[in-house]
Short mmCIF file of N, CA and C in Angstrom, two decimals:
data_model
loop_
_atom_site.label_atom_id
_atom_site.label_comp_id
_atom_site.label_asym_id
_atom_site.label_seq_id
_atom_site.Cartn_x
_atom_site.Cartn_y
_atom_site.Cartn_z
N UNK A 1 -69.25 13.66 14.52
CA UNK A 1 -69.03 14.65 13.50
C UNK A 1 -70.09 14.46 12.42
N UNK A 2 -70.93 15.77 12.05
CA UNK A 2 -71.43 15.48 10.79
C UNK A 2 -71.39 15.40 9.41
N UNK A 3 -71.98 15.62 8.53
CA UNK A 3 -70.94 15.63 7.33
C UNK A 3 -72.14 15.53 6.19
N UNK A 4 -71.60 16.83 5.13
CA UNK A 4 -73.15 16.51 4.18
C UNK A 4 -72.43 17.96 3.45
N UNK A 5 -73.15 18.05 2.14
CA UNK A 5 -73.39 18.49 0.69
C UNK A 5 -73.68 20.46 1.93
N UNK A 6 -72.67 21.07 0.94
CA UNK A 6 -72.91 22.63 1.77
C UNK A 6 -73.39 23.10 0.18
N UNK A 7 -73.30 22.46 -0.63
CA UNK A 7 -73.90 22.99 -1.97
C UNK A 7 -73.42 22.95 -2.88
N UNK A 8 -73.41 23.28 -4.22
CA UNK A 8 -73.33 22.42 -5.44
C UNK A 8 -73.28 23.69 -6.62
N UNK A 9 -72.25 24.15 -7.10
CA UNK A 9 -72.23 24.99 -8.06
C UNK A 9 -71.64 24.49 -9.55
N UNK A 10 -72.02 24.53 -10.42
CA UNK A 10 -72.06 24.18 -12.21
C UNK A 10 -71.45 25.24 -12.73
N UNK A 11 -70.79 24.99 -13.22
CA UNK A 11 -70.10 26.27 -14.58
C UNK A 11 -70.41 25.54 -15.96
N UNK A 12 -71.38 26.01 -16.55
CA UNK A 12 -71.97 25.89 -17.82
C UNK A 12 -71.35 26.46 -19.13
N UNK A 13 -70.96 25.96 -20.60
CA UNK A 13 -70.07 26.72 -21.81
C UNK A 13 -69.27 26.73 -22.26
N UNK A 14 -68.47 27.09 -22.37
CA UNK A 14 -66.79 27.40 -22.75
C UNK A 14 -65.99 28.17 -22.09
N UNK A 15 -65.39 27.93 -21.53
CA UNK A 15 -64.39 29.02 -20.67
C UNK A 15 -62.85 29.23 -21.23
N UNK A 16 -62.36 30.00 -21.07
CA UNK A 16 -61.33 30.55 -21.72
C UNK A 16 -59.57 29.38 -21.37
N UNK A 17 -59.79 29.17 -19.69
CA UNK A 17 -58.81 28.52 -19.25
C UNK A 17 -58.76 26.80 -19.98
N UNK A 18 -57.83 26.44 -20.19
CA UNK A 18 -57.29 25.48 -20.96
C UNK A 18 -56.10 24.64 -19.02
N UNK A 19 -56.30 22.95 -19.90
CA UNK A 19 -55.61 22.55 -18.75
C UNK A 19 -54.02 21.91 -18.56
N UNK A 20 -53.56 22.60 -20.17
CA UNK A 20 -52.12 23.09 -20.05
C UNK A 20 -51.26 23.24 -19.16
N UNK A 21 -51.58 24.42 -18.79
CA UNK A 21 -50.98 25.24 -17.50
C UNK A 21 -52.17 25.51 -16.57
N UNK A 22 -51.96 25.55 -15.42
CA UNK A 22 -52.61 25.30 -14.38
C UNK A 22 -53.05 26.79 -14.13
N UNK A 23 -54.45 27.17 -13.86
CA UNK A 23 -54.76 29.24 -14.03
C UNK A 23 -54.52 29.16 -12.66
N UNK A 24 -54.75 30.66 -12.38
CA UNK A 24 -55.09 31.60 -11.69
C UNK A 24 -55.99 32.18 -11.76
N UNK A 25 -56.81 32.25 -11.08
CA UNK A 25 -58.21 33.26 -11.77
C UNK A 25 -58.76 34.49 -10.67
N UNK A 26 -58.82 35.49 -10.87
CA UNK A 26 -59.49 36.39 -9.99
C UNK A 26 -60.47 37.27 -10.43
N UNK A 27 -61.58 37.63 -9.86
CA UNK A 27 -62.41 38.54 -9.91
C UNK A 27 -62.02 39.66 -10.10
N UNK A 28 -61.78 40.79 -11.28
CA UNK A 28 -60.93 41.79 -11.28
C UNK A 28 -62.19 43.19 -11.66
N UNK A 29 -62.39 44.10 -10.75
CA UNK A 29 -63.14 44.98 -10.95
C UNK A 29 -63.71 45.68 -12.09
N UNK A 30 -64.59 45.68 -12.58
CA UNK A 30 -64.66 46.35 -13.79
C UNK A 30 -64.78 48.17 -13.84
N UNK A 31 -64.29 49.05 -14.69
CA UNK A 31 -64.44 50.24 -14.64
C UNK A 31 -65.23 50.58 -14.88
N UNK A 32 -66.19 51.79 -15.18
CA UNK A 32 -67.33 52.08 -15.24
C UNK A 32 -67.74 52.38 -16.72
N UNK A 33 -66.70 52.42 -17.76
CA UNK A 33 -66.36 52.09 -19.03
C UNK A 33 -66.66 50.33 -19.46
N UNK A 34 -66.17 49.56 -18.59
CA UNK A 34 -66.53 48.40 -19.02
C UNK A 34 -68.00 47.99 -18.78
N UNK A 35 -68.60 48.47 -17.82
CA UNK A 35 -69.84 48.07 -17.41
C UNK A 35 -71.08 48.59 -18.16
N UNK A 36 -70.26 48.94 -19.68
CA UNK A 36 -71.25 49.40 -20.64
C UNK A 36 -72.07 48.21 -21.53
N UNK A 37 -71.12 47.07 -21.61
CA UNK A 37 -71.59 46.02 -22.61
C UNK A 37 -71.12 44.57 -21.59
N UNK A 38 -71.95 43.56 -22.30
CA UNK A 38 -71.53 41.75 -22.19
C UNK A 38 -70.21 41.97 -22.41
N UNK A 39 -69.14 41.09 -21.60
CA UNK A 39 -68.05 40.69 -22.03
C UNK A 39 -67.49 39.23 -22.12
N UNK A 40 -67.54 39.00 -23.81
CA UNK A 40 -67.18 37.31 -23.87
C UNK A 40 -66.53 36.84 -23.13
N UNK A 41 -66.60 35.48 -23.07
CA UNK A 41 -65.38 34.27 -23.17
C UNK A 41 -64.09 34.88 -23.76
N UNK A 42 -62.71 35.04 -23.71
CA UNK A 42 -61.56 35.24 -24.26
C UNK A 42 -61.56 36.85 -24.70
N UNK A 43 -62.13 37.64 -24.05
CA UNK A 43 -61.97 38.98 -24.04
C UNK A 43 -60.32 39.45 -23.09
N UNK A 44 -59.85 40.31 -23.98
CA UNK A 44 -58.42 40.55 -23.09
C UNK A 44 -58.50 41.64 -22.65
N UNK A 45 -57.98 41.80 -21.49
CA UNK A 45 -58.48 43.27 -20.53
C UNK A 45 -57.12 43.94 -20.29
N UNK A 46 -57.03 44.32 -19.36
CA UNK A 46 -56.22 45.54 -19.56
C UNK A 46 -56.49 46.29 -18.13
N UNK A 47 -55.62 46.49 -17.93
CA UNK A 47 -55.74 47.39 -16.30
C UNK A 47 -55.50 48.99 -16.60
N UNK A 48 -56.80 49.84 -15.90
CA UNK A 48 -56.51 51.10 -16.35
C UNK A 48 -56.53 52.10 -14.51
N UNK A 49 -55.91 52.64 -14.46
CA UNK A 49 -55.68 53.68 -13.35
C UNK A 49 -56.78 54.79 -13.60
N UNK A 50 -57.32 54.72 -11.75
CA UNK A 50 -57.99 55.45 -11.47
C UNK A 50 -57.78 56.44 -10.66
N UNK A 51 -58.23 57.90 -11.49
CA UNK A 51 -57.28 59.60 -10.48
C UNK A 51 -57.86 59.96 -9.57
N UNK A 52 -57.42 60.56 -8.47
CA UNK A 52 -58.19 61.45 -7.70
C UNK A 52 -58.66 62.43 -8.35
N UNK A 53 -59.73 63.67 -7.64
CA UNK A 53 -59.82 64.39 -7.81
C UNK A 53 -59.84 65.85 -7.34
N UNK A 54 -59.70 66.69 -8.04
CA UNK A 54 -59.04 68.30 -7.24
C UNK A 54 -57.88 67.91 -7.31
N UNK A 55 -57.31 68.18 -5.94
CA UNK A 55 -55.63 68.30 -5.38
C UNK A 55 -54.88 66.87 -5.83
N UNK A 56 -55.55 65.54 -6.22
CA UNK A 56 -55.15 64.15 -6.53
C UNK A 56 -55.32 64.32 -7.55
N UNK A 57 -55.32 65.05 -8.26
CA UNK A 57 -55.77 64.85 -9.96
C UNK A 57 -54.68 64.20 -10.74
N UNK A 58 -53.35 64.17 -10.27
CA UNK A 58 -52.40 63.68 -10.66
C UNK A 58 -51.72 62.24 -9.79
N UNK A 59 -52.57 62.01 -8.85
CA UNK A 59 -52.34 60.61 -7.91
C UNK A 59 -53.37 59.31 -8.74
N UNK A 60 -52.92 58.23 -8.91
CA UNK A 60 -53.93 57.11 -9.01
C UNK A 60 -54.03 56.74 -7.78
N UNK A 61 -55.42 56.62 -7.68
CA UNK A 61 -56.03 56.30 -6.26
C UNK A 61 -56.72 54.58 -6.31
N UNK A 62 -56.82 54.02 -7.10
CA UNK A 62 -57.70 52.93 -7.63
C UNK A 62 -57.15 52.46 -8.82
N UNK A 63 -57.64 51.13 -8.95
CA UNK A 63 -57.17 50.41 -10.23
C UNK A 63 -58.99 49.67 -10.75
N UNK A 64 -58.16 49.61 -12.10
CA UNK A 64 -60.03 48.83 -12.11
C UNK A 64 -59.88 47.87 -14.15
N UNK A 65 -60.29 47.26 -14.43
CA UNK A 65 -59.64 46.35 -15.42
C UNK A 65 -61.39 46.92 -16.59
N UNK A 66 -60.49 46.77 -17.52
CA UNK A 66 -61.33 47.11 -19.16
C UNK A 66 -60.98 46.72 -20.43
N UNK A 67 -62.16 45.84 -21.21
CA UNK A 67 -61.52 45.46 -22.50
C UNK A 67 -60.28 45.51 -23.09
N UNK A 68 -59.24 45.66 -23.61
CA UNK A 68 -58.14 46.00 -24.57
C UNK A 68 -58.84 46.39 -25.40
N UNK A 69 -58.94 47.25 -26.49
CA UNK A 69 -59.27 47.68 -27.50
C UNK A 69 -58.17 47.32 -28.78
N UNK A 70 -58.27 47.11 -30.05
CA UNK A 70 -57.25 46.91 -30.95
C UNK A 70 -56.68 48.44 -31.49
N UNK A 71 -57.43 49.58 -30.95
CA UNK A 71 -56.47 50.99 -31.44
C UNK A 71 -56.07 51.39 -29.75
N UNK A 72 -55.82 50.47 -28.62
CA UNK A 72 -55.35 51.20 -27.84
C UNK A 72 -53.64 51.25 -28.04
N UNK A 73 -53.37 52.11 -27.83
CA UNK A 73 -51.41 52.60 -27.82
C UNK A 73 -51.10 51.08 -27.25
N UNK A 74 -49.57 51.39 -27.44
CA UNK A 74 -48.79 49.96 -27.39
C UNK A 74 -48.73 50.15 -25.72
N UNK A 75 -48.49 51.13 -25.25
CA UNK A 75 -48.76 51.54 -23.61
C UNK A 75 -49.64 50.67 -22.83
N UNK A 76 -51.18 50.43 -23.33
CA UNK A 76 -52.24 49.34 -22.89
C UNK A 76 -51.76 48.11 -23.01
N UNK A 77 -51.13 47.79 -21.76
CA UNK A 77 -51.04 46.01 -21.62
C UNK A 77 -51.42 44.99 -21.35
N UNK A 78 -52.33 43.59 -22.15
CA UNK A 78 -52.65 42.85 -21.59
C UNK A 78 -52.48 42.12 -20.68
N UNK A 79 -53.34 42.47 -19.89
CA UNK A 79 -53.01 41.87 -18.10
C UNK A 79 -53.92 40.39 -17.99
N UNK A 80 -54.94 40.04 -18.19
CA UNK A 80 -55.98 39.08 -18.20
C UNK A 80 -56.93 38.71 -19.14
N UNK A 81 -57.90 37.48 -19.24
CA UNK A 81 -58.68 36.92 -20.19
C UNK A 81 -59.90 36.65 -19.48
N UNK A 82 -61.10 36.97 -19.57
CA UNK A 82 -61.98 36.63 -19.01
C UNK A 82 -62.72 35.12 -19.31
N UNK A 83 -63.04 34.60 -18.43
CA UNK A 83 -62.57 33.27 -18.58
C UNK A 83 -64.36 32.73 -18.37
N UNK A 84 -65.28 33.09 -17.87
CA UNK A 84 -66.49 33.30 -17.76
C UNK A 84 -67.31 34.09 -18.30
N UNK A 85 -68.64 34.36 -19.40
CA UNK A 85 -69.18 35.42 -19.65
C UNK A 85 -69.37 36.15 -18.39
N UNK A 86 -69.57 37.92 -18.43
CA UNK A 86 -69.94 38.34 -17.56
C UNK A 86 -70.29 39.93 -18.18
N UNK A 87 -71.69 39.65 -17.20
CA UNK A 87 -73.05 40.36 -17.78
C UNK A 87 -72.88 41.58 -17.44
N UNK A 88 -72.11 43.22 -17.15
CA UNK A 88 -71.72 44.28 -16.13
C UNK A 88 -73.63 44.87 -16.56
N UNK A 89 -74.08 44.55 -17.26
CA UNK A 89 -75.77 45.91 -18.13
C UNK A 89 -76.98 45.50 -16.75
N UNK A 90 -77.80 46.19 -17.06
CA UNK A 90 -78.73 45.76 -16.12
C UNK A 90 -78.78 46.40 -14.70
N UNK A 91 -79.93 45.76 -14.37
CA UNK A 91 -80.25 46.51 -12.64
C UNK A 91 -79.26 45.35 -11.97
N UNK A 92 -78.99 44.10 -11.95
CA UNK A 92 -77.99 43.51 -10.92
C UNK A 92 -77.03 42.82 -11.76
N UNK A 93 -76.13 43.92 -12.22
CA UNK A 93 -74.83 43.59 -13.23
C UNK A 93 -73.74 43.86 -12.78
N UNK A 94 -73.63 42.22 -13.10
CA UNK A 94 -71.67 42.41 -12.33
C UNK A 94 -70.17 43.43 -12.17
N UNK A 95 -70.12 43.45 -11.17
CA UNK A 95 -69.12 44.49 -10.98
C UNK A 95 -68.01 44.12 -10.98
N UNK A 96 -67.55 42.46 -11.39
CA UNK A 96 -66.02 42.28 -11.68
C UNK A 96 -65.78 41.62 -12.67
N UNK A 97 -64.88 40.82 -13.34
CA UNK A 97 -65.38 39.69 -14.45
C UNK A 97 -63.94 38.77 -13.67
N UNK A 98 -64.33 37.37 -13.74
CA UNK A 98 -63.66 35.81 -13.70
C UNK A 98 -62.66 35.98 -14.56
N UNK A 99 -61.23 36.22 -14.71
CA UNK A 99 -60.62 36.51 -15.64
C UNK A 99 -59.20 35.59 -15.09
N UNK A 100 -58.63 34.54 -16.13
CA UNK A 100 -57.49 34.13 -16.05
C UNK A 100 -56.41 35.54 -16.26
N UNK A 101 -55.71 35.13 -14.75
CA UNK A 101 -54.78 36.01 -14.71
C UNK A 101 -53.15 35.71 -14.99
N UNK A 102 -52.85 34.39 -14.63
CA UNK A 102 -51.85 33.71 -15.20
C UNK A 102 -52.32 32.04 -15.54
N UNK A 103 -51.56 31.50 -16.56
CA UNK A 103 -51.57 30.58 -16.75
C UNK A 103 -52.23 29.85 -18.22
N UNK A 104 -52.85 28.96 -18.94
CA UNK A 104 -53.03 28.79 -20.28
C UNK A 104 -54.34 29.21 -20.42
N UNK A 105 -54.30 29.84 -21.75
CA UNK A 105 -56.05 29.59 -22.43
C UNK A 105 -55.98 29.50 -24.20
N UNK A 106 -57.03 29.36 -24.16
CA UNK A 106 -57.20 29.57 -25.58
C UNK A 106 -57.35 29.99 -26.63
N UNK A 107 -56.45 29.91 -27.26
CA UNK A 107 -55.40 30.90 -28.24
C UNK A 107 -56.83 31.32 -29.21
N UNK A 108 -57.87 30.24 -29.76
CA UNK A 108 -58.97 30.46 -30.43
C UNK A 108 -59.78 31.55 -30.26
N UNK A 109 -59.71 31.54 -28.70
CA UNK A 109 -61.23 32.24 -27.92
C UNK A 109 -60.51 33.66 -27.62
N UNK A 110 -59.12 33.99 -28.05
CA UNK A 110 -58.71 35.42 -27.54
C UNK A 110 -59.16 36.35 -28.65
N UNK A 111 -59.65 37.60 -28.29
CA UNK A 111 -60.05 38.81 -28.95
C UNK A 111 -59.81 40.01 -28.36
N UNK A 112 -59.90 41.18 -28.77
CA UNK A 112 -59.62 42.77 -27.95
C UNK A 112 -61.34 42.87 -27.82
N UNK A 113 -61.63 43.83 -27.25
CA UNK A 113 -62.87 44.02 -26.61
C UNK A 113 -64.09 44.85 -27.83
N UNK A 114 -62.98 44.91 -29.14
CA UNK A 114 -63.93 45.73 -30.40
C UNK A 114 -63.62 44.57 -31.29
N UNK A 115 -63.62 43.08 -31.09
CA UNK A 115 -63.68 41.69 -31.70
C UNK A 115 -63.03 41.97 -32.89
N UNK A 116 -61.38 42.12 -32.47
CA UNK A 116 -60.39 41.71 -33.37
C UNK A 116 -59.35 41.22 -32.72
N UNK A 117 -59.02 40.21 -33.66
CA UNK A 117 -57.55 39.28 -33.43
C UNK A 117 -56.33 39.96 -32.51
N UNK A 118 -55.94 39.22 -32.05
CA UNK A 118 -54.80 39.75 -31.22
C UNK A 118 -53.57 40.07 -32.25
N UNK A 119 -52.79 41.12 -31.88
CA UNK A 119 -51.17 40.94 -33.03
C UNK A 119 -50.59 40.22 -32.32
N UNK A 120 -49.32 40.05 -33.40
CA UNK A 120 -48.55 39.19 -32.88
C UNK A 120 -47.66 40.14 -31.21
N UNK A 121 -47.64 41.40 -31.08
CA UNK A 121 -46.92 41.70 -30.07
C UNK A 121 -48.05 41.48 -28.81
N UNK A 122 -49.47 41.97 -28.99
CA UNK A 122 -50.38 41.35 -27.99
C UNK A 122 -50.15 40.41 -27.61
N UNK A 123 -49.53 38.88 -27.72
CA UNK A 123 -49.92 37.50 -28.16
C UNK A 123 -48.49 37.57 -27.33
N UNK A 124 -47.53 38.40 -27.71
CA UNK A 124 -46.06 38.29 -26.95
C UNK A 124 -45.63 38.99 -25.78
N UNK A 125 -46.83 40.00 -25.20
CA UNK A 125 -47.47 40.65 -24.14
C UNK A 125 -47.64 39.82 -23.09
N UNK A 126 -48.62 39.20 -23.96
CA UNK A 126 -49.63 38.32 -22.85
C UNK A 126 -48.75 37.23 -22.58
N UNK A 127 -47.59 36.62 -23.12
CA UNK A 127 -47.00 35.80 -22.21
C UNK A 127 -45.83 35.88 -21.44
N UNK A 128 -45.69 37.62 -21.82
CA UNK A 128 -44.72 38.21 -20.69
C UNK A 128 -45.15 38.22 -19.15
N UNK A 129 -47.02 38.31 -19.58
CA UNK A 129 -47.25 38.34 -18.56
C UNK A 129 -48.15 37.54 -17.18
N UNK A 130 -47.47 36.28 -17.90
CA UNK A 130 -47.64 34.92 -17.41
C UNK A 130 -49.26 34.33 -17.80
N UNK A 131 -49.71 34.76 -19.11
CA UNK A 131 -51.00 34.03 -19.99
C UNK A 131 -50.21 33.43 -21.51
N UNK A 132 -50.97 31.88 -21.20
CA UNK A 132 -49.77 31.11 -22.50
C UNK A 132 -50.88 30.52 -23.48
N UNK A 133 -51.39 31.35 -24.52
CA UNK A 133 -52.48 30.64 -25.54
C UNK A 133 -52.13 29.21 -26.07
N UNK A 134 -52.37 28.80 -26.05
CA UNK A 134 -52.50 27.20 -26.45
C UNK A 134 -53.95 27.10 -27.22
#
């Protein structure tokens, strides 16, 4: 049997996940709204439904994840924290972002996607929905 190094990957910075609680992390698509700007470390996202069109205009056909904003309706729920910078601008810009989906991060590094503080019901959102700031 042989046996040897298949390769060697570094995560460089600050990342959002904390080792509290143990994450979850998934690659969660970005919408074509998010893939307008950089999205920090501790950015809180938000899952938004995507419609058909014509005769589906009223079906969601797709899902796809985007900043939280601090004037979105109480309706917009924080679903995840991006836990890696991730670059969507550019000719080869990412099409998902690294985002703790359950489990701890850091209460410091959380912001809405127009860099303001979370409220306190955001903050009581997010650990409805299994993200615990520490």
């Amino acid at each position: 049997m042989n046996e040897g190094f298949l390769g060697k990957h570094t995560l460089s910075g600050e990342r959002a996940a904390t080792g509290d609680h143990p994450v979850v992390l998934h690659h969660l698509p970005l919408s074509a709204k998010a893939k307008a700007a950089v999205i920090p470390v501790g950015t809180v996202m938000k899952r938004v439904d995507i419609k058909g069109e014509e005769d589906e205009s009223d079906t969601v056909v797709d899902v796809a994840w985007e900043p939280l904003l601090s004037t979105d309706a109480a309706t917009a729920l924080p679903v995840a924290v991006v836990d890696t910078p991730c670059d969507p601008t550019g000719e080869n810009g990412e099409t998902s972002a690294l985002c703790v989906v359950h489990g701890g991060v850091k209460n410091r590094l959380l912001t809405t996607g127009d860099s303001k503080a979370l409220t306190a019901v955001q903050m009581a959102q997010l650990v409805e929905h299994g993200i615990f700031p520490a």
